[in-house]
Amino acid sequence: MTEVKKDLRYIRTRKSIMDAFMKISEKKDFKDITVKDITTEAMINRATFYYHFVDKYDLLEKVLSEVFLINLNDEIIKDYVLNEEVIVNLFLAITSFNSSLSSRCHNGYEETIARIIKEQLEIIFYKMLQRQSEGEERDRIASVMLSWGIYGAAIAWNKNSELPPEEYIKLVIPHLSSGFYKEPNKKD
Amino acid sequence: MTEVKKDLRYIRTRKSIMDAFMKISEKKDFKDITVKDITTEAMINRATFYYHFVDKYDLLEKVLSEVFLINLNDEIIKDYVLNEEVIVNLFLAITSFNSSLSSRCHNGYEETIARIIKEQLEIIFYKMLQRQSEGEERDRIASVMLSWGIYGAAIAWNKNSELPPEEYIKLVIPHLSSGFYKEPNKKD
DNA sequence: TCGAATATGTCGTATATACGATAAATGACT
DNA sequence: AGTCATTTATCGTATATACGACATATTCGA
């Protein structure tokens, strides 16, 4: 389907646009970013932007869903299973998007961002859980809870914490690895 | 003359090539760098490299002479005169090329590199000295001595010192600002 | 020493992108 | 309200670049 372009020019330009967008996102709120900003940073013509994306919202969707699967697929999903390192890295990936996250949600686009991120997280968690699977439906639910949980933690970190994100998320790792509470009466 | 191209594609691609080259230079010795290495890193076709440069030696010359005048012209030469900050920055710029510099000089290309860098340094020093000029010929000679001196210091730093380059060069700053020796009998 | 791989340059053709123009939408200021 | 400036989005044409093929060098291990 959707015709995967493999012309090097296309790939490089697409990457330039996405990199530029992410760089600008670190300083500017999403709603204040113009297509001109992006094309200037990416050193491409404005018309070329529209050759690749419908508009900046389209770009946002694709950046969010691809950056996760690119940055993380390669080094993490391939042979890793769910563990501390994975969770920390995912958390860092989310918080690095603080630009879009931290802004007031008065234009209603934050929900879309949140939705996309959580969808991607869910996909990743599900893939990883299946490697050590103990039931498909259980994995599904676990993926949902983890995606919402991690994302929520990122939001909370953004609002409150002065801790570095890495330390912040590590505080809760014990609960994720060994459970949130102790079985009251367990053999052995 | 030489037809300054201003097509954005040309500019972006040229920059990509130079950035890629500098990045690779930090890890690989110049003589071990292939055109393929550069084009892969820059995400461009090999043929395109030859559209921009004759060969990797041509690229080296242009990188060396432009990087100095780009990185330094903007922030330094414009309204600055010769001072501590300028000297430190120039020194850092040179040492950051340690890749090519530090290699054994058995292919004889180090001399070319040295020549180009010194030429560029001389141009920069001369421009700066002229702002506070006390004679054209004196400025010329001073530029020559400074360019050779700074460059030599960079080479020496590379061979011997464990000091950070910034500290290293700062040790000699007093001599550059106040002279290498005291006038034996000076009025006042 | 000899092949076999890898690197260098060059060329013709196809295509992604630059450029400039355009119209319409949006926003800021009086 | 209206104007001015900026941004969005689309178009036709020109051009820089990708691609693949090619002939030479160069490197390197058997």
Short mmCIF file of C-alpha atoms (C1' of nucleotides) in Angstrom, two decimals:
data_model
loop_
_atom_site.label_atom_id
_atom_site.label_comp_id
_atom_site.label_asym_id
_atom_site.label_seq_id
_atom_site.Cartn_x
_atom_site.Cartn_y
_atom_site.Cartn_z
CA MET A 1 0.00 0.00 0.00
CA THR A 2 0.96 3.53 0.87
CA GLU A 3 3.95 3.42 -1.51
CA VAL A 4 7.10 3.51 0.55
CA LYS A 5 9.37 6.02 -1.14
CA LYS A 6 12.99 5.02 -1.09
CA ASP A 7 14.61 7.79 -3.10
CA LEU A 8 17.47 9.05 -0.98
CA ARG A 9 16.45 12.66 -1.57
CA TYR A 10 12.99 11.94 -0.27
CA ILE A 11 14.30 10.16 2.80
CA ARG A 12 16.84 12.82 3.62
CA THR A 13 14.38 15.66 3.18
CA ARG A 14 11.76 13.92 5.27
CA LYS A 15 14.30 13.40 8.02
CA SER A 16 15.36 17.03 7.80
CA ILE A 17 11.79 18.18 8.26
CA MET A 18 11.23 15.92 11.22
CA ASP A 19 14.52 16.83 12.86
CA ALA A 20 13.81 20.49 12.35
CA PHE A 21 10.36 20.13 13.83
CA MET A 22 11.66 18.33 16.88
CA LYS A 23 14.36 20.89 17.41
CA ILE A 24 11.92 23.77 17.20
CA SER A 25 9.48 21.93 19.44
CA GLU A 26 11.97 22.14 22.25
CA LYS A 27 11.67 25.89 22.34
CA LYS A 28 8.33 26.80 20.85
CA ASP A 29 4.87 25.65 21.65
CA PHE A 30 3.28 23.59 18.91
CA LYS A 31 0.61 26.12 18.09
CA ASP A 32 3.20 28.83 17.58
CA ILE A 33 5.28 26.84 15.13
CA THR A 34 4.73 27.83 11.52
CA VAL A 35 5.51 25.85 8.43
CA LYS A 36 7.96 28.57 7.57
CA ASP A 37 9.83 27.99 10.83
CA ILE A 38 10.18 24.35 9.99
CA THR A 39 11.27 24.78 6.40
CA THR A 40 13.79 27.44 7.35
CA GLU A 41 15.37 25.24 9.98
CA ALA A 42 15.31 22.25 7.64
CA MET A 43 16.77 24.30 4.78
CA ILE A 44 14.08 23.31 2.33
CA ASN A 45 11.49 25.13 0.28
CA ARG A 46 8.03 25.61 1.64
CA ALA A 47 6.46 23.85 -1.29
CA THR A 48 8.53 20.79 -0.49
CA PHE A 49 6.99 20.61 2.93
CA TYR A 50 3.58 20.21 1.34
CA TYR A 51 4.97 17.54 -0.95
CA HIS A 52 5.67 15.48 2.17
CA PHE A 53 2.93 16.43 4.58
CA VAL A 54 -0.59 17.79 4.40
CA ASP A 55 0.05 20.33 7.13
CA LYS A 56 1.79 20.66 10.45
CA TYR A 57 -0.79 18.51 12.18
CA ASP A 58 -0.07 15.72 9.75
CA LEU A 59 3.61 16.19 10.46
CA LEU A 60 3.02 16.02 14.19
CA GLU A 61 1.13 12.75 13.94
CA LYS A 62 3.85 11.19 11.85
CA VAL A 63 6.68 12.47 13.99
CA LEU A 64 5.10 11.20 17.15
CA SER A 65 4.35 7.78 15.79
CA GLU A 66 7.60 7.32 13.93
CA VAL A 67 10.11 8.77 16.33
CA PHE A 68 9.10 6.27 18.93
CA LEU A 69 9.25 3.33 16.60
CA ILE A 70 12.50 4.48 15.04
CA ASN A 71 14.44 5.54 18.11
CA LEU A 72 13.22 2.65 20.14
CA ASN A 73 12.67 -0.11 17.68
CA ASP A 74 16.26 -0.29 16.64
CA GLU A 75 17.92 -0.43 19.97
CA ILE A 76 15.26 -1.72 22.24
CA ILE A 77 12.42 -3.70 20.77
CA LYS A 78 14.57 -5.83 18.52
CA ASP A 79 15.77 -8.31 21.09
CA TYR A 80 14.96 -6.67 24.35
CA VAL A 81 12.17 -7.56 26.63
CA LEU A 82 10.50 -5.26 29.09
CA ASN A 83 12.92 -4.14 31.75
CA GLU A 84 14.15 -1.12 33.64
CA GLU A 85 16.25 0.23 30.82
CA VAL A 86 13.38 0.13 28.37
CA ILE A 87 11.03 1.93 30.70
CA VAL A 88 13.55 4.63 31.50
CA ASN A 89 14.29 5.19 27.83
CA LEU A 90 10.64 5.41 26.92
CA PHE A 91 10.05 7.85 29.72
CA LEU A 92 12.91 10.01 28.55
CA ALA A 93 11.60 9.92 25.01
CA ILE A 94 8.25 11.23 26.17
CA THR A 95 9.58 13.95 28.41
CA SER A 96 11.81 15.19 25.63
CA PHE A 97 8.60 16.25 23.96
CA ASN A 98 7.84 18.51 26.87
CA SER A 99 7.42 21.36 24.41
CA SER A 100 4.08 20.21 23.19
CA LEU A 101 3.13 18.61 26.45
CA SER A 102 3.77 21.49 28.77
CA SER A 103 1.65 24.01 26.97
CA ARG A 104 -1.78 24.94 28.14
CA CYS A 105 -4.34 22.69 26.60
CA HIS A 106 -6.64 25.42 25.43
CA ASN A 107 -6.43 24.64 21.75
CA GLY A 108 -7.42 21.09 22.36
CA TYR A 109 -4.57 19.59 20.44
CA GLU A 110 -2.78 18.24 23.44
CA GLU A 111 -5.32 15.45 23.60
CA THR A 112 -4.43 14.35 20.12
CA ILE A 113 -0.77 14.33 21.02
CA ALA A 114 -1.50 12.34 24.13
CA ARG A 115 -3.60 9.88 22.17
CA ILE A 116 -0.88 9.26 19.60
CA ILE A 117 1.84 8.82 22.16
CA LYS A 118 -0.20 6.40 24.19
CA GLU A 119 -1.11 4.43 21.11
CA GLN A 120 2.54 4.07 20.23
CA LEU A 121 3.52 3.14 23.74
CA GLU A 122 0.83 0.51 23.78
CA ILE A 123 2.15 -1.03 20.58
CA ILE A 124 5.65 -1.16 21.97
CA PHE A 125 4.68 -2.61 25.31
CA TYR A 126 2.50 -5.20 23.67
CA LYS A 127 5.29 -6.37 21.39
CA MET A 128 7.66 -6.69 24.30
CA LEU A 129 5.26 -8.45 26.58
CA GLN A 130 4.51 -11.04 23.93
CA ARG A 131 8.08 -12.28 24.11
CA GLN A 132 7.47 -13.50 27.62
CA SER A 133 3.77 -13.89 27.13
CA GLU A 134 1.38 -15.44 29.60
CA GLY A 135 -1.83 -14.77 27.74
CA GLU A 136 -2.81 -12.45 24.96
CA GLU A 137 -5.63 -10.64 26.70
CA ARG A 138 -3.55 -10.14 29.79
CA ASP A 139 -0.82 -8.60 27.63
CA ARG A 140 -3.31 -6.28 26.00
CA ILE A 141 -4.56 -4.95 29.29
CA ALA A 142 -1.06 -4.68 30.70
CA SER A 143 0.00 -2.68 27.64
CA VAL A 144 -2.87 -0.28 28.09
CA MET A 145 -2.13 0.24 31.75
CA LEU A 146 1.56 0.70 31.21
CA SER A 147 1.06 3.18 28.36
CA TRP A 148 -1.38 5.29 30.35
CA GLY A 149 0.72 4.99 33.46
CA ILE A 150 4.01 5.99 31.90
CA TYR A 151 2.42 8.80 29.98
CA GLY A 152 0.69 10.07 33.07
CA ALA A 153 3.96 9.98 34.95
CA ALA A 154 5.55 12.11 32.24
CA ILE A 155 2.76 14.67 32.55
CA ALA A 156 3.11 14.72 36.32
CA TRP A 157 6.87 15.10 36.09
CA ASN A 158 6.38 18.04 33.81
CA LYS A 159 4.10 19.80 36.23
CA ASN A 160 5.75 19.17 39.54
CA SER A 161 9.12 17.66 39.74
CA GLU A 162 12.51 19.25 39.83
CA LEU A 163 14.14 15.84 39.66
CA PRO A 164 15.90 14.88 36.47
CA PRO A 165 13.46 12.71 34.52
CA GLU A 166 15.71 9.69 34.80
CA GLU A 167 15.79 9.77 38.58
CA TYR A 168 12.09 10.50 38.72
CA ILE A 169 11.02 7.42 36.82
CA LYS A 170 13.55 5.22 38.55
CA LEU A 171 11.82 5.84 41.85
CA VAL A 172 8.88 3.78 40.73
CA ILE A 173 10.78 1.00 38.99
CA PRO A 174 10.71 -1.32 42.04
CA HIS A 175 6.92 -1.27 41.91
CA LEU A 176 6.93 -2.16 38.24
CA SER A 177 9.34 -5.03 38.58
CA SER A 178 8.13 -6.55 41.83
CA GLY A 179 4.55 -5.41 42.02
CA PHE A 180 2.72 -2.66 43.80
CA TYR A 181 1.98 -4.61 46.93
CA LYS A 182 2.97 -7.77 48.69
CA GLU A 183 0.89 -10.91 48.60
CA PRO A 184 -0.43 -11.23 52.12
CA ASN A 185 0.16 -14.98 52.44
CA LYS A 186 2.47 -16.55 49.94
CA LYS A 187 4.02 -19.97 50.11
CA ASP A 188 7.77 -19.69 50.51
CA MET B 1 33.89 35.26 -10.34
CA THR B 2 33.57 31.72 -9.17
CA GLU B 3 29.76 31.81 -9.48
CA VAL B 4 28.33 31.68 -6.00
CA LYS B 5 25.50 29.16 -6.13
CA LYS B 6 22.52 30.16 -4.06
CA ASP B 7 20.05 27.38 -4.79
CA LEU B 8 18.88 26.14 -1.43
CA ARG B 9 19.39 22.52 -2.46
CA TYR B 10 22.98 23.24 -3.34
CA ILE B 11 23.63 25.04 -0.08
CA ARG B 12 22.00 22.37 2.04
CA THR B 13 23.79 19.53 0.30
CA ARG B 14 27.13 21.28 0.54
CA LYS B 15 26.60 21.82 4.22
CA SER B 16 25.61 18.19 4.66
CA ILE B 17 28.80 17.05 3.03
CA MET B 18 30.97 19.32 5.15
CA ASP B 19 29.19 18.43 8.37
CA ALA B 20 29.48 14.76 7.57
CA PHE B 21 33.15 15.13 6.84
CA MET B 22 33.83 16.95 10.08
CA LYS B 23 31.89 14.41 12.06
CA ILE B 24 33.79 11.51 10.52
CA SER B 25 37.06 13.36 10.96
CA GLU B 26 36.61 13.18 14.69
CA LYS B 27 36.92 9.43 14.61
CA LYS B 28 38.83 8.49 11.49
CA ASP B 29 42.13 9.61 10.18
CA PHE B 30 41.86 11.66 7.03
CA LYS B 31 43.61 9.15 4.85
CA ASP B 32 41.19 6.42 5.92
CA ILE B 33 38.09 8.40 5.06
CA THR B 34 36.48 7.39 1.78
CA VAL B 35 34.08 9.36 -0.34
CA LYS B 36 31.55 6.65 0.36
CA ASP B 37 31.90 7.24 4.09
CA ILE B 38 31.13 10.88 3.59
CA THR B 39 28.19 10.45 1.26
CA THR B 40 26.64 7.79 3.46
CA GLU B 41 26.84 10.01 6.51
CA ALA B 42 25.55 12.98 4.54
CA MET B 43 22.75 10.93 3.01
CA ILE B 44 23.56 11.90 -0.53
CA ASN B 45 24.55 10.06 -3.66
CA ARG B 46 28.21 9.58 -4.43
CA ALA B 47 27.84 11.29 -7.79
CA THR B 48 26.56 14.37 -6.02
CA PHE B 49 29.77 14.61 -4.04
CA TYR B 50 31.68 14.98 -7.29
CA TYR B 51 29.23 17.64 -8.40
CA HIS B 52 30.42 19.72 -5.46
CA PHE B 53 34.05 18.77 -5.02
CA VAL B 54 36.84 17.42 -7.17
CA ASP B 55 37.86 14.87 -4.55
CA LYS B 56 38.30 14.56 -0.82
CA TYR B 57 41.41 16.72 -0.85
CA ASP B 58 39.44 19.49 -2.45
CA LEU B 59 36.81 19.04 0.22
CA LEU B 60 39.41 19.23 2.96
CA GLU B 61 40.80 22.49 1.64
CA LYS B 62 37.38 24.06 1.47
CA VAL B 63 36.28 22.79 4.85
CA LEU B 64 39.40 24.08 6.53
CA SER B 65 39.24 27.49 4.96
CA GLU B 66 35.49 27.95 5.30
CA VAL B 67 34.86 26.53 8.72
CA PHE B 68 37.19 29.07 10.23
CA LEU B 69 35.70 31.97 8.39
CA ILE B 70 32.16 30.85 9.04
CA ASN B 71 32.39 29.85 12.67
CA LEU B 72 34.58 32.74 13.57
CA ASN B 73 33.60 35.49 11.23
CA ASP B 74 30.08 35.69 12.47
CA GLU B 75 30.69 35.91 16.14
CA ILE B 76 34.17 37.19 16.40
CA ILE B 77 35.61 39.13 13.53
CA LYS B 78 32.56 41.25 12.94
CA ASP B 79 33.09 43.73 15.69
CA TYR B 80 35.65 42.12 17.89
CA VAL B 81 39.26 43.03 18.13
CA LEU B 82 42.05 40.75 19.18
CA ASN B 83 41.63 39.67 22.76
CA GLU B 84 41.75 36.69 25.04
CA GLU B 85 38.39 35.30 24.01
CA VAL B 86 39.29 35.37 20.34
CA ILE B 87 42.56 33.58 20.86
CA VAL B 88 41.00 30.91 23.02
CA ASN B 89 38.25 30.32 20.48
CA LEU B 90 40.67 30.06 17.61
CA PHE B 91 42.80 27.66 19.55
CA LEU B 92 39.79 25.50 20.31
CA ALA B 93 38.77 25.53 16.67
CA ILE B 94 42.17 24.21 15.69
CA THR B 95 42.39 21.53 18.32
CA SER B 96 38.95 20.28 17.40
CA PHE B 97 40.53 19.18 14.16
CA ASN B 98 42.87 16.94 16.08
CA SER B 99 41.66 14.07 13.93
CA SER B 100 43.60 15.09 10.91
CA LEU B 101 46.33 16.74 12.89
CA SER B 102 47.15 13.97 15.24
CA SER B 103 47.78 11.37 12.60
CA ARG B 104 51.23 10.37 11.62
CA CYS B 105 52.49 12.58 8.86
CA HIS B 106 53.69 9.85 6.61
CA ASN B 107 51.44 10.64 3.68
CA GLY B 108 52.66 14.20 3.65
CA TYR B 109 49.22 15.71 3.72
CA GLU B 110 49.55 17.13 7.17
CA GLU B 111 51.69 19.90 5.76
CA THR B 112 48.92 20.93 3.46
CA ILE B 113 46.50 21.00 6.32
CA ALA B 114 48.88 23.04 8.37
CA ARG B 115 49.42 25.46 5.53
CA ILE B 116 45.73 26.04 5.01
CA ILE B 117 45.00 26.55 8.67
CA LYS B 118 47.84 28.98 9.09
CA GLU B 119 46.75 30.91 6.02
CA GLN B 120 43.29 31.27 7.44
CA LEU B 121 44.56 32.26 10.84
CA GLU B 122 46.75 34.87 9.27
CA ILE B 123 43.81 36.38 7.43
CA ILE B 124 41.79 36.53 10.61
CA PHE B 125 44.54 38.05 12.71
CA TYR B 126 45.33 40.61 10.08
CA LYS B 127 41.72 41.74 9.86
CA MET B 128 41.53 42.11 13.59
CA LEU B 129 44.80 43.89 14.00
CA GLN B 130 43.85 46.43 11.39
CA ARG B 131 41.05 47.71 13.59
CA GLN B 132 43.62 48.98 16.05
CA SER B 133 46.33 49.36 13.53
CA GLU B 134 49.70 50.90 14.09
CA GLY B 135 51.18 50.21 10.70
CA GLU B 136 50.38 47.83 7.90
CA GLU B 137 53.67 46.03 7.71
CA ARG B 138 53.83 45.57 11.44
CA ASP B 139 50.34 44.01 11.30
CA ARG B 140 51.41 41.66 8.55
CA ILE B 141 54.34 40.36 10.50
CA ALA B 142 52.35 40.12 13.69
CA SER B 143 49.70 38.09 11.87
CA VAL B 144 52.29 35.69 10.59
CA MET B 145 53.84 35.22 13.99
CA LEU B 146 50.54 34.76 15.71
CA SER B 147 49.27 32.26 13.15
CA TRP B 148 52.40 30.15 13.37
CA GLY B 149 52.54 30.49 17.11
CA ILE B 150 48.94 29.50 17.78
CA TYR B 151 49.11 26.67 15.34
CA GLY B 152 52.33 25.40 16.84
CA ALA B 153 50.79 25.53 20.28
CA ALA B 154 47.91 23.39 19.03
CA ILE B 155 50.35 20.81 17.70
CA ALA B 156 52.29 20.81 20.94
CA TRP B 157 49.11 20.46 22.96
CA ASN B 158 48.16 17.49 20.88
CA LYS B 159 51.45 15.74 21.52
CA ASN B 160 52.04 16.44 25.17
CA SER B 161 49.43 17.96 27.28
CA GLU B 162 46.72 16.39 29.35
CA LEU B 163 45.32 19.81 30.13
CA PRO B 164 42.00 20.75 28.57
CA PRO B 165 42.83 22.88 25.51
CA GLU B 166 41.16 25.90 27.00
CA GLU B 167 43.32 25.88 30.11
CA TYR B 168 46.39 25.13 28.08
CA ILE B 169 46.14 28.16 25.87
CA LYS B 170 45.10 30.42 28.73
CA LEU B 171 48.45 29.81 30.38
CA VAL B 172 50.18 31.84 27.73
CA ILE B 173 47.62 34.61 27.42
CA PRO B 174 49.48 36.95 29.79
CA HIS B 175 52.45 36.89 27.46
CA LEU B 176 50.28 37.73 24.49
CA SER B 177 48.54 40.62 26.15
CA SER B 178 51.43 42.15 28.06
CA GLY B 179 54.43 40.99 26.14
CA PHE B 180 56.97 38.23 26.52
CA TYR B 181 59.42 40.20 28.58
CA LYS B 182 59.67 43.39 30.53
CA GLU B 183 61.29 46.45 29.17
CA PRO B 184 64.51 46.74 31.22
CA ASN B 185 64.21 50.47 31.80
CA LYS B 186 60.90 52.03 31.14
CA LYS B 187 59.84 55.50 32.14
CA ASP B 188 57.06 55.32 34.76
"C1'" DT C 1 52.25 -12.82 -7.75
"C1'" DC C 2 47.59 -12.93 -8.85
"C1'" DG C 3 42.72 -12.48 -8.40
"C1'" DA C 4 38.78 -10.36 -5.78
"C1'" DA C 5 37.07 -7.07 -3.50
"C1'" DT C 6 36.59 -2.18 -2.74
"C1'" DA C 7 37.23 2.76 -4.06
"C1'" DT C 8 37.42 6.36 -7.56
"C1'" DG C 9 35.58 9.22 -11.17
"C1'" DT C 10 32.21 9.99 -15.08
"C1'" DC C 11 27.96 9.76 -17.73
"C1'" DG C 12 22.74 9.73 -19.28
"C1'" DT C 13 18.25 9.64 -17.68
"C1'" DA C 14 14.52 10.09 -14.18
"C1'" DT C 15 12.76 12.61 -10.45
"C1'" DA C 16 12.49 15.35 -6.04
"C1'" DT C 17 13.05 19.79 -4.95
"C1'" DA C 18 13.75 25.06 -5.57
"C1'" DC C 19 11.82 29.10 -7.12
"C1'" DG C 20 8.48 32.56 -8.07
"C1'" DA C 21 3.83 33.69 -8.66
"C1'" DT C 22 -0.69 33.41 -7.01
"C1'" DA C 23 -5.10 33.53 -4.18
"C1'" DA C 24 -7.10 32.89 0.00
"C1'" DA C 25 -7.01 32.78 5.09
"C1'" DT C 26 -5.60 34.55 9.39
"C1'" DG C 27 -4.14 37.97 12.70
"C1'" DA C 28 -2.70 42.56 14.64
"C1'" DC C 29 -3.48 47.27 14.98
"C1'" DT C 30 -6.22 51.76 14.44
"C1'" DA D 1 -15.06 48.39 10.26
"C1'" DG D 2 -10.75 48.33 7.33
"C1'" DT D 3 -5.55 48.01 6.10
"C1'" DC D 4 -1.42 45.86 6.37
"C1'" DA D 5 1.42 42.02 7.20
"C1'" DT D 6 2.01 37.28 7.70
"C1'" DT D 7 0.83 32.61 6.83
"C1'" DT D 8 -1.24 28.91 4.20
"C1'" DA D 9 -1.72 26.13 0.19
"C1'" DT D 10 -1.19 25.21 -4.87
"C1'" DC D 11 0.80 25.66 -9.44
"C1'" DG D 12 4.27 25.45 -13.70
"C1'" DT D 13 8.92 25.55 -14.88
"C1'" DA D 14 13.96 25.08 -14.00
"C1'" DT D 15 17.50 22.56 -11.87
"C1'" DA D 16 20.16 19.83 -8.36
"C1'" DT D 17 20.32 15.37 -7.14
"C1'" DA D 18 19.43 10.11 -7.27
"C1'" DC D 19 20.22 6.08 -9.63
"C1'" DG D 20 22.55 2.62 -12.17
"C1'" DA D 21 26.06 1.49 -15.26
"C1'" DC D 22 30.65 1.84 -16.50
"C1'" DA D 23 35.85 1.83 -16.83
"C1'" DT D 24 40.02 2.47 -13.85
"C1'" DA D 25 42.62 2.41 -9.68
"C1'" DT D 26 43.76 0.74 -5.29
"C1'" DT D 27 43.86 -2.39 -1.61
"C1'" DC D 28 44.54 -6.76 0.38
"C1'" DG D 29 44.65 -11.63 1.36
"C1'" DA D 30 45.79 -16.30 -0.52
#
